[in-house]
PDB file of C-alpha atoms in Angstrom:
ATOM      1  CA  MET A   1     100.418  27.268 -43.489  1.00 49.00           C
ATOM      2  CA  THR A   2      97.979  30.151 -43.820  1.00 52.00           C
ATOM      3  CA  ASP A   3      98.812  33.068 -41.538  1.00 64.00           C
ATOM      4  CA  ILE A   4      96.054  35.352 -40.261  1.00 70.00           C
ATOM      5  CA  SER A   5      97.802  38.369 -41.759  1.00 64.00           C
ATOM      6  CA  GLN A   6      97.865  36.633 -45.127  1.00 69.00           C
ATOM      7  CA  ILE A   7      94.074  36.602 -45.258  1.00 74.00           C
ATOM      8  CA  GLY A   8      93.875  40.275 -44.417  1.00 80.00           C
ATOM      9  CA  ILE A   9      92.795  40.129 -40.758  1.00 86.00           C
ATOM     10  CA  SER A  10      94.696  42.209 -38.232  1.00 88.00           C
ATOM     11  CA  THR A  11      95.100  41.630 -34.502  1.00 87.00           C
ATOM     12  CA  GLU A  12      93.137  44.819 -33.897  1.00 90.00           C
ATOM     13  CA  GLU A  13      90.215  43.480 -35.946  1.00 92.00           C
ATOM     14  CA  ILE A  14      90.179  40.274 -33.915  1.00 91.00           C
ATOM     15  CA  ILE A  15      90.156  42.197 -30.634  1.00 92.00           C
ATOM     16  CA  ASN A  16      87.422  44.547 -31.826  1.00 94.00           C
ATOM     17  CA  TYR A  17      85.330  41.596 -32.951  1.00 93.00           C
ATOM     18  CA  LEU A  18      85.730  39.877 -29.569  1.00 93.00           C
ATOM     19  CA  LYS A  19      84.612  43.106 -27.919  1.00 94.00           C
ATOM     20  CA  SER A  20      81.555  43.383 -30.145  1.00 95.00           C
ATOM     21  CA  GLU A  21      80.648  39.783 -29.302  1.00 94.00           C
ATOM     22  CA  MET A  22      81.156  40.466 -25.575  1.00 94.00           C
ATOM     23  CA  SER A  23      83.803  37.705 -25.605  1.00 94.00           C
ATOM     24  CA  LEU A  24      87.014  39.628 -24.887  1.00 92.00           C
ATOM     25  CA  ARG A  25      86.748  39.286 -21.117  1.00 88.00           C
ATOM     26  CA  GLU A  26      86.275  35.522 -21.397  1.00 91.00           C
ATOM     27  CA  VAL A  27      89.329  35.161 -23.640  1.00 92.00           C
ATOM     28  CA  CYS A  28      91.468  37.324 -21.337  1.00 90.00           C
ATOM     29  CA  GLN A  29      90.310  35.273 -18.369  1.00 90.00           C
ATOM     30  CA  LYS A  30      91.373  32.043 -20.080  1.00 92.00           C
ATOM     31  CA  ILE A  31      94.797  33.558 -20.811  1.00 93.00           C
ATOM     32  CA  LEU A  32      95.225  34.419 -17.120  1.00 93.00           C
ATOM     33  CA  TYR A  33      94.081  30.909 -16.172  1.00 95.00           C
ATOM     34  CA  GLN A  34      96.782  29.437 -18.398  1.00 96.00           C
ATOM     35  CA  ARG A  35      99.424  31.742 -16.939  1.00 94.00           C
ATOM     36  CA  ILE A  36      98.549  30.564 -13.442  1.00 96.00           C
ATOM     37  CA  ILE A  37      98.529  26.892 -14.466  1.00 97.00           C
ATOM     38  CA  ASN A  38     101.944  27.254 -16.127  1.00 97.00           C
ATOM     39  CA  LYS A  39     103.411  29.103 -13.143  1.00 95.00           C
ATOM     40  CA  VAL A  40     102.180  26.695 -10.461  1.00 96.00           C
ATOM     41  CA  ALA A  41     103.011  23.620 -12.546  1.00 97.00           C
ATOM     42  CA  GLN A  42     106.562  24.906 -13.020  1.00 96.00           C
ATOM     43  CA  GLU A  43     106.903  25.591  -9.285  1.00 96.00           C
ATOM     44  CA  ARG A  44     105.806  22.027  -8.502  1.00 96.00           C
ATOM     45  CA  GLY A  45     107.875  20.405 -11.230  1.00 96.00           C
ATOM     46  CA  ILE A  46     104.850  19.136 -13.166  1.00 96.00           C
ATOM     47  CA  ILE A  47     105.546  18.480 -16.829  1.00 96.00           C
ATOM     48  CA  VAL A  48     103.856  16.970 -19.861  1.00 97.00           C
ATOM     49  CA  THR A  49     106.160  14.539 -21.644  1.00 97.00           C
ATOM     50  CA  THR A  50     106.746  14.314 -25.370  1.00 96.00           C
ATOM     51  CA  GLU A  51     105.275  10.799 -25.302  1.00 97.00           C
ATOM     52  CA  GLU A  52     102.063  12.055 -23.687  1.00 97.00           C
ATOM     53  CA  ILE A  53     101.734  14.781 -26.319  1.00 97.00           C
ATOM     54  CA  GLU A  54     102.270  12.240 -29.107  1.00 97.00           C
ATOM     55  CA  ILE A  55      99.628   9.893 -27.673  1.00 97.00           C
ATOM     56  CA  GLU A  56      97.070  12.705 -27.501  1.00 97.00           C
ATOM     57  CA  ALA A  57      98.024  13.951 -30.981  1.00 97.00           C
ATOM     58  CA  ASP A  58      97.482  10.443 -32.368  1.00 96.00           C
ATOM     59  CA  ARG A  59      94.096  10.277 -30.641  1.00 97.00           C
ATOM     60  CA  GLN A  60      93.062  13.574 -32.231  1.00 96.00           C
ATOM     61  CA  ARG A  61      94.286  12.383 -35.644  1.00 96.00           C
ATOM     62  CA  ARG A  62      92.154   9.258 -35.352  1.00 96.00           C
ATOM     63  CA  GLU A  63      89.194  11.364 -34.256  1.00 96.00           C
ATOM     64  CA  GLN A  64      89.622  13.588 -37.322  1.00 95.00           C
ATOM     65  CA  ARG A  65      90.408  10.566 -39.544  1.00 95.00           C
ATOM     66  CA  LEU A  66      93.785  11.978 -40.532  1.00 95.00           C
ATOM     67  CA  GLU A  67      95.701   8.994 -41.861  1.00 92.00           C
ATOM     68  CA  LYS A  68      98.701  10.717 -43.439  1.00 94.00           C
ATOM     69  CA  ALA A  69     101.040  13.461 -42.257  1.00 93.00           C
ATOM     70  CA  VAL A  70      99.951  15.648 -45.166  1.00 95.00           C
ATOM     71  CA  ASP A  71      96.324  15.242 -44.066  1.00 95.00           C
ATOM     72  CA  THR A  72      97.259  16.534 -40.613  1.00 96.00           C
ATOM     73  CA  LEU A  73      99.128  19.526 -42.040  1.00 95.00           C
ATOM     74  CA  THR A  74      96.188  20.368 -44.286  1.00 95.00           C
ATOM     75  CA  TRP A  75      93.778  20.164 -41.358  1.00 95.00           C
ATOM     76  CA  LEU A  76      95.985  22.418 -39.219  1.00 94.00           C
ATOM     77  CA  ALA A  77      96.318  24.943 -42.036  1.00 92.00           C
ATOM     78  CA  LYS A  78      92.539  25.137 -42.311  1.00 92.00           C
ATOM     79  CA  GLN A  79      92.411  25.918 -38.582  1.00 92.00           C
ATOM     80  CA  LEU A  80      95.090  28.641 -39.083  1.00 90.00           C
ATOM     81  CA  VAL A  81      97.284  26.710 -36.654  1.00 92.00           C
ATOM     82  CA  SER A  82     100.910  25.595 -36.999  1.00 93.00           C
ATOM     83  CA  PRO A  83     102.157  22.190 -35.768  1.00 95.00           C
ATOM     84  CA  TYR A  84     103.922  24.065 -32.952  1.00 95.00           C
ATOM     85  CA  ASP A  85     100.678  25.821 -31.940  1.00 95.00           C
ATOM     86  CA  TRP A  86      98.902  22.470 -31.946  1.00 97.00           C
ATOM     87  CA  GLU A  87     101.560  20.937 -29.712  1.00 97.00           C
ATOM     88  CA  ILE A  88     101.301  23.833 -27.254  1.00 97.00           C
ATOM     89  CA  GLY A  89      97.521  23.432 -27.188  1.00 97.00           C
ATOM     90  CA  ILE A  90      97.817  19.717 -26.436  1.00 97.00           C
ATOM     91  CA  ARG A  91     100.355  20.442 -23.711  1.00 98.00           C
ATOM     92  CA  ASN A  92      97.972  22.918 -22.084  1.00 97.00           C
ATOM     93  CA  GLN A  93      95.078  20.458 -22.285  1.00 96.00           C
ATOM     94  CA  LEU A  94      97.118  17.759 -20.533  1.00 97.00           C
ATOM     95  CA  LEU A  95      98.817  20.037 -17.992  1.00 98.00           C
ATOM     96  CA  ALA A  96      95.607  21.351 -16.376  1.00 97.00           C
ATOM     97  CA  PRO A  97      94.241  17.943 -15.212  1.00 96.00           C
ATOM     98  CA  LYS A  98      97.715  16.928 -14.010  1.00 97.00           C
ATOM     99  CA  LEU A  99      97.875  20.030 -11.825  1.00 97.00           C
ATOM    100  CA  ALA A 100      94.317  19.457 -10.612  1.00 97.00           C
ATOM    101  CA  GLN A 101      95.271  15.959  -9.468  1.00 96.00           C
ATOM    102  CA  ILE A 102      98.309  17.235  -7.567  1.00 96.00           C
ATOM    103  CA  LEU A 103      96.342  20.009  -5.866  1.00 96.00           C
ATOM    104  CA  PHE A 104      93.056  18.309  -5.029  1.00 97.00           C
ATOM    105  CA  ALA A 105      93.182  14.507  -5.390  1.00 96.00           C
ATOM    106  CA  LYS A 106      93.472  14.027  -1.612  1.00 94.00           C
ATOM    107  CA  GLU A 107      90.488  16.312  -0.952  1.00 96.00           C
ATOM    108  CA  VAL A 108      87.918  14.726  -3.271  1.00 96.00           C
ATOM    109  CA  GLU A 109      86.892  11.798  -1.061  1.00 95.00           C
ATOM    110  CA  LYS A 110      86.715  14.013   2.026  1.00 95.00           C
ATOM    111  CA  PHE A 111      84.519  16.536   0.187  1.00 96.00           C
ATOM    112  CA  PHE A 112      82.286  13.756  -1.105  1.00 95.00           C
ATOM    113  CA  ASN A 113      81.791  12.232   2.337  1.00 94.00           C
ATOM    114  CA  GLN A 114      81.050  15.622   3.908  1.00 94.00           C
ATOM    115  CA  ASN A 115      78.472  16.386   1.210  1.00 92.00           C
ATOM    116  CA  ARG A 116      77.190  12.877   0.501  1.00 90.00           C
ATOM    117  CA  GLN A 117      73.522  13.886   0.752  1.00 86.00           C
ATOM    118  CA  GLU A 118      73.966  16.432  -2.031  1.00 86.00           C
ATOM    119  CA  PHE A 119      75.026  13.631  -4.379  1.00 89.00           C
ATOM    120  CA  GLU A 120      71.976  11.465  -3.752  1.00 88.00           C
ATOM    121  CA  GLN A 121      69.640  11.278  -6.734  1.00 91.00           C
ATOM    122  CA  ILE A 122      66.026  10.354  -7.249  1.00 92.00           C
ATOM    123  CA  VAL A 123      64.247   9.171 -10.351  1.00 95.00           C
ATOM    124  CA  LEU A 124      61.362  11.641 -10.409  1.00 95.00           C
ATOM    125  CA  TYR A 125      58.013  11.787 -12.160  1.00 96.00           C
ATOM    126  CA  GLN A 126      55.718  14.777 -11.818  1.00 96.00           C
ATOM    127  CA  ILE A 127      52.534  16.333 -13.108  1.00 97.00           C
ATOM    128  CA  ILE A 128      52.076  20.111 -13.059  1.00 97.00           C
ATOM    129  CA  VAL A 129      48.684  21.729 -13.654  1.00 97.00           C
ATOM    130  CA  THR A 130      47.555  25.319 -13.175  1.00 95.00           C
ATOM    131  CA  CYS A 131      44.266  24.566 -11.369  1.00 95.00           C
ATOM    132  CA  GLU A 132      44.279  23.483  -7.714  1.00 95.00           C
ATOM    133  CA  LYS A 133      40.904  21.745  -8.047  1.00 96.00           C
ATOM    134  CA  LEU A 134      42.132  19.678 -10.996  1.00 96.00           C
ATOM    135  CA  ALA A 135      45.286  18.790  -9.078  1.00 96.00           C
ATOM    136  CA  GLN A 136      43.212  17.542  -6.130  1.00 96.00           C
ATOM    137  CA  GLU A 137      40.937  15.523  -8.407  1.00 96.00           C
ATOM    138  CA  LEU A 138      43.879  13.912 -10.193  1.00 96.00           C
ATOM    139  CA  TYR A 139      45.553  13.076  -6.901  1.00 96.00           C
ATOM    140  CA  TYR A 140      42.477  11.236  -5.610  1.00 95.00           C
ATOM    141  CA  GLN A 141      41.868   9.501  -8.949  1.00 96.00           C
ATOM    142  CA  ILE A 142      45.443   8.221  -8.986  1.00 95.00           C
ATOM    143  CA  GLU A 143      45.206   7.120  -5.350  1.00 94.00           C
ATOM    144  CA  GLU A 144      41.933   5.254  -6.062  1.00 94.00           C
ATOM    145  CA  GLY A 145      43.359   3.630  -9.170  1.00 94.00           C
ATOM    146  CA  GLU A 146      40.867   5.307 -11.504  1.00 95.00           C
ATOM    147  CA  ILE A 147      43.763   6.569 -13.653  1.00 95.00           C
ATOM    148  CA  SER A 148      47.463   5.804 -13.593  1.00 95.00           C
ATOM    149  CA  PHE A 149      49.990   8.496 -12.745  1.00 96.00           C
ATOM    150  CA  TYR A 150      51.580   8.100 -16.189  1.00 96.00           C
ATOM    151  CA  GLU A 151      48.271   8.429 -18.037  1.00 96.00           C
ATOM    152  CA  ALA A 152      47.305  11.518 -16.017  1.00 96.00           C
ATOM    153  CA  ALA A 153      50.666  13.108 -16.816  1.00 96.00           C
ATOM    154  CA  HIS A 154      50.281  12.283 -20.495  1.00 96.00           C
ATOM    155  CA  ILE A 155      46.859  13.962 -20.626  1.00 96.00           C
ATOM    156  CA  TYR A 156      46.964  16.868 -18.180  1.00 96.00           C
ATOM    157  CA  ASP A 157      50.519  18.131 -17.643  1.00 97.00           C
ATOM    158  CA  ILE A 158      51.067  21.723 -18.795  1.00 96.00           C
ATOM    159  CA  ASP A 159      54.435  20.888 -20.394  1.00 94.00           C
ATOM    160  CA  GLU A 160      54.333  19.154 -23.768  1.00 95.00           C
ATOM    161  CA  HIS A 161      57.752  17.577 -23.354  1.00 94.00           C
ATOM    162  CA  ARG A 162      56.804  16.080 -19.987  1.00 94.00           C
ATOM    163  CA  ARG A 163      53.433  14.919 -21.370  1.00 95.00           C
ATOM    164  CA  GLN A 164      55.255  12.961 -24.057  1.00 96.00           C
ATOM    165  CA  LYS A 165      57.364  11.292 -21.355  1.00 96.00           C
ATOM    166  CA  CYS A 166      54.343  10.609 -19.116  1.00 96.00           C
ATOM    167  CA  GLY A 167      55.701  12.863 -16.374  1.00 95.00           C
ATOM    168  CA  TYR A 168      59.291  11.607 -16.411  1.00 97.00           C
ATOM    169  CA  GLU A 169      61.713  14.287 -15.169  1.00 94.00           C
ATOM    170  CA  GLY A 170      64.790  12.088 -14.977  1.00 93.00           C
ATOM    171  CA  LYS A 171      67.494  11.658 -12.359  1.00 92.00           C
ATOM    172  CA  ILE A 172      67.395  14.662 -10.055  1.00 91.00           C
ATOM    173  CA  TYR A 173      69.932  15.755  -7.440  1.00 89.00           C
ATOM    174  CA  ARG A 174      68.734  16.968  -4.034  1.00 85.00           C
ATOM    175  CA  TRP A 175      69.864  20.529  -4.812  1.00 85.00           C
ATOM    176  CA  ALA A 176      67.720  20.594  -7.962  1.00 87.00           C
ATOM    177  CA  ILE A 177      64.482  20.033  -6.020  1.00 87.00           C
ATOM    178  CA  GLN A 178      62.607  23.189  -5.048  1.00 86.00           C
ATOM    179  CA  ALA A 179      63.395  24.231  -1.485  1.00 85.00           C
ATOM    180  CA  ASN A 180      59.776  24.069  -0.295  1.00 85.00           C
ATOM    181  CA  MET A 181      59.418  20.516  -1.628  1.00 90.00           C
ATOM    182  CA  VAL A 182      62.726  18.847  -0.850  1.00 87.00           C
ATOM    183  CA  GLU A 183      61.909  17.484   2.619  1.00 88.00           C
ATOM    184  CA  ILE A 184      58.552  15.940   1.703  1.00 91.00           C
ATOM    185  CA  VAL A 185      59.845  14.578  -1.615  1.00 90.00           C
ATOM    186  CA  LEU A 186      62.875  12.909  -0.045  1.00 87.00           C
ATOM    187  CA  GLY A 187      60.905  11.837   3.028  1.00 88.00           C
ATOM    188  CA  THR A 188      58.221   9.957   1.083  1.00 91.00           C
ATOM    189  CA  PRO A 189      58.874   6.291   0.200  1.00 92.00           C
ATOM    190  CA  PRO A 190      59.284   5.451  -3.515  1.00 93.00           C
ATOM    191  CA  LYS A 191      56.141   4.818  -5.578  1.00 93.00           C
ATOM    192  CA  HIS A 192      53.966   6.889  -3.212  1.00 94.00           C
ATOM    193  CA  ILE A 193      52.045   9.865  -4.628  1.00 95.00           C
ATOM    194  CA  ILE A 194      53.005  13.295  -3.267  1.00 95.00           C
ATOM    195  CA  GLY A 195      50.948  16.454  -3.475  1.00 88.00           C
ATOM    196  CA  PRO A 196      49.458  18.584  -4.595  1.00 95.00           C
ATOM    197  CA  LEU A 197      52.279  21.029  -3.772  1.00 94.00           C
ATOM    198  CA  LYS A 198      52.120  24.625  -4.920  1.00 93.00           C
ATOM    199  CA  SER A 199      54.852  26.573  -6.687  1.00 92.00           C
ATOM    200  CA  GLU A 200      55.117  29.480  -9.113  1.00 91.00           C
ATOM    201  CA  GLN A 201      54.698  26.965 -11.941  1.00 92.00           C
ATOM    202  CA  GLY A 202      51.409  25.630 -10.636  1.00 95.00           C
ATOM    203  CA  TYR A 203      50.286  22.615  -8.602  1.00 96.00           C
ATOM    204  CA  HIS A 204      52.576  19.584  -8.529  1.00 96.00           C
ATOM    205  CA  ILE A 205      51.775  15.915  -8.089  1.00 96.00           C
ATOM    206  CA  LEU A 206      54.987  13.957  -7.728  1.00 96.00           C
ATOM    207  CA  MET A 207      56.192  10.396  -7.518  1.00 96.00           C
ATOM    208  CA  VAL A 208      59.678   9.168  -6.674  1.00 95.00           C
ATOM    209  CA  GLU A 209      60.325   5.959  -8.555  1.00 94.00           C
ATOM    210  CA  GLU A 210      63.752   5.232  -7.108  1.00 93.00           C
ATOM    211  CA  VAL A 211      66.309   6.669  -4.698  1.00 90.00           C
ATOM    212  CA  ILE A 212      69.873   6.353  -6.016  1.00 90.00           C
ATOM    213  CA  ALA A 213      72.447   6.264  -3.216  1.00 89.00           C
ATOM    214  CA  ALA A 214      75.430   8.563  -3.516  1.00 90.00           C
ATOM    215  CA  GLU A 215      78.500   6.810  -4.902  1.00 91.00           C
ATOM    216  CA  LEU A 216      81.942   8.183  -5.705  1.00 94.00           C
ATOM    217  CA  THR A 217      82.081   6.907  -9.278  1.00 93.00           C
ATOM    218  CA  PRO A 218      84.972   7.854 -11.604  1.00 94.00           C
ATOM    219  CA  GLN A 219      82.656  10.304 -13.361  1.00 92.00           C
ATOM    220  CA  ARG A 220      81.633  11.961 -10.081  1.00 92.00           C
ATOM    221  CA  TYR A 221      85.284  12.055  -8.983  1.00 96.00           C
ATOM    222  CA  GLU A 222      86.127  13.999 -12.148  1.00 95.00           C
ATOM    223  CA  GLU A 223      83.185  16.353 -11.633  1.00 93.00           C
ATOM    224  CA  ILE A 224      84.254  17.164  -8.082  1.00 95.00           C
ATOM    225  CA  ILE A 225      87.949  17.642  -8.823  1.00 97.00           C
ATOM    226  CA  ASN A 226      87.206  19.771 -11.895  1.00 96.00           C
ATOM    227  CA  ASN A 227      84.850  21.937  -9.858  1.00 95.00           C
ATOM    228  CA  MET A 228      87.502  22.387  -7.162  1.00 97.00           C
ATOM    229  CA  PHE A 229      90.101  23.256  -9.783  1.00 97.00           C
ATOM    230  CA  GLN A 230      87.904  25.817 -11.533  1.00 96.00           C
ATOM    231  CA  LYS A 231      87.046  27.510  -8.234  1.00 96.00           C
ATOM    232  CA  TRP A 232      90.730  27.609  -7.352  1.00 96.00           C
ATOM    233  CA  LEU A 233      91.619  29.131 -10.726  1.00 95.00           C
ATOM    234  CA  ALA A 234      88.913  31.798 -10.389  1.00 93.00           C
ATOM    235  CA  SER A 235      90.184  32.656  -6.907  1.00 93.00           C
ATOM    236  CA  GLU A 236      93.794  32.836  -8.098  1.00 92.00           C
ATOM    237  CA  VAL A 237      92.866  35.191 -10.945  1.00 89.00           C
ATOM    238  CA  GLU A 238      90.934  37.431  -8.566  1.00 87.00           C
ATOM    239  CA  ASN A 239      93.897  37.518  -6.169  1.00 84.00           C
ATOM    240  CA  LEU A 240      96.235  38.286  -9.044  1.00 79.00           C
ATOM    241  CA  LEU A 241      94.130  41.184 -10.215  1.00 76.00           C
ATOM    242  CA  ASN A 242      93.725  42.555  -6.693  1.00 76.00           C
ATOM    243  CA  SER A 243      97.392  42.182  -5.745  1.00 68.00           C
ATOM    244  CA  TYR A 244      99.005  43.616  -8.839  1.00 59.00           C
ATOM    245  CA  GLU A 245      96.169  45.831 -10.067  1.00 55.00           C
ATOM    246  CA  ILE A 246      96.307  44.337 -13.556  1.00 47.00           C
ATOM    247  CA  TYR A 247      94.062  46.150 -15.968  1.00 51.00           C
ATOM    248  CA  ILE A 248      93.270  45.038 -19.482  1.00 47.00           C
ATOM    249  CA  ASP A 249      94.059  47.884 -21.857  1.00 48.00           C
ATOM    250  CA  THR A 250      91.246  49.297 -23.933  1.00 43.00           C
ATOM    251  CA  PHE A 251      92.252  48.799 -27.528  1.00 46.00           C
TER     252      PHE A 251
END
């Protein structure tokens, strides 16, 4: 096992480097996060079992293609990590989602139902041009069938990436649509041409191909609970700093 001191790097050098990279605050914040997770998990009797750690360790070995014990030890040494450090890291990785489930699992469905509209998506195509006259001409040409929406996007859109995709923007959440456009975009039936609408980018011609109803999928469940957990952690750290006036020493 290679120790950091054995390769001639001191703790002070590491801290100074993190400062120079503007990363020290982020690292300190993560340390405080872990302290809070450990404290609350202990208070609630939440543990990570040896079996769970072994299952995750085996998964990581397979991911790294580490077939033998010596291969694992060599890999850890290259990371400057001991087997004990690795085990602690796995424990921390597994403890956080366990705590999140205990704290917020009952609130996810309620939050989703209260904010269902925000989770609706549309499959959006759009053309953006800088000239209002051109936008008007394209709109009428598309409406009259003189040119298809996709062909117009491929020829005239100001963005090369969107031109290559014939105007395809992808699946867009309600909150990602510009505020001055959201009502008309969501209020227009699919396949109908919208526009031209003006923004700082230029003049938009839009088409909603499909409206995707909000659904509490496993992926969305994880997104919501993780967001709740991260907000809770940030709030707990702020309260900790305010209550105990913890200051990070200047090294």
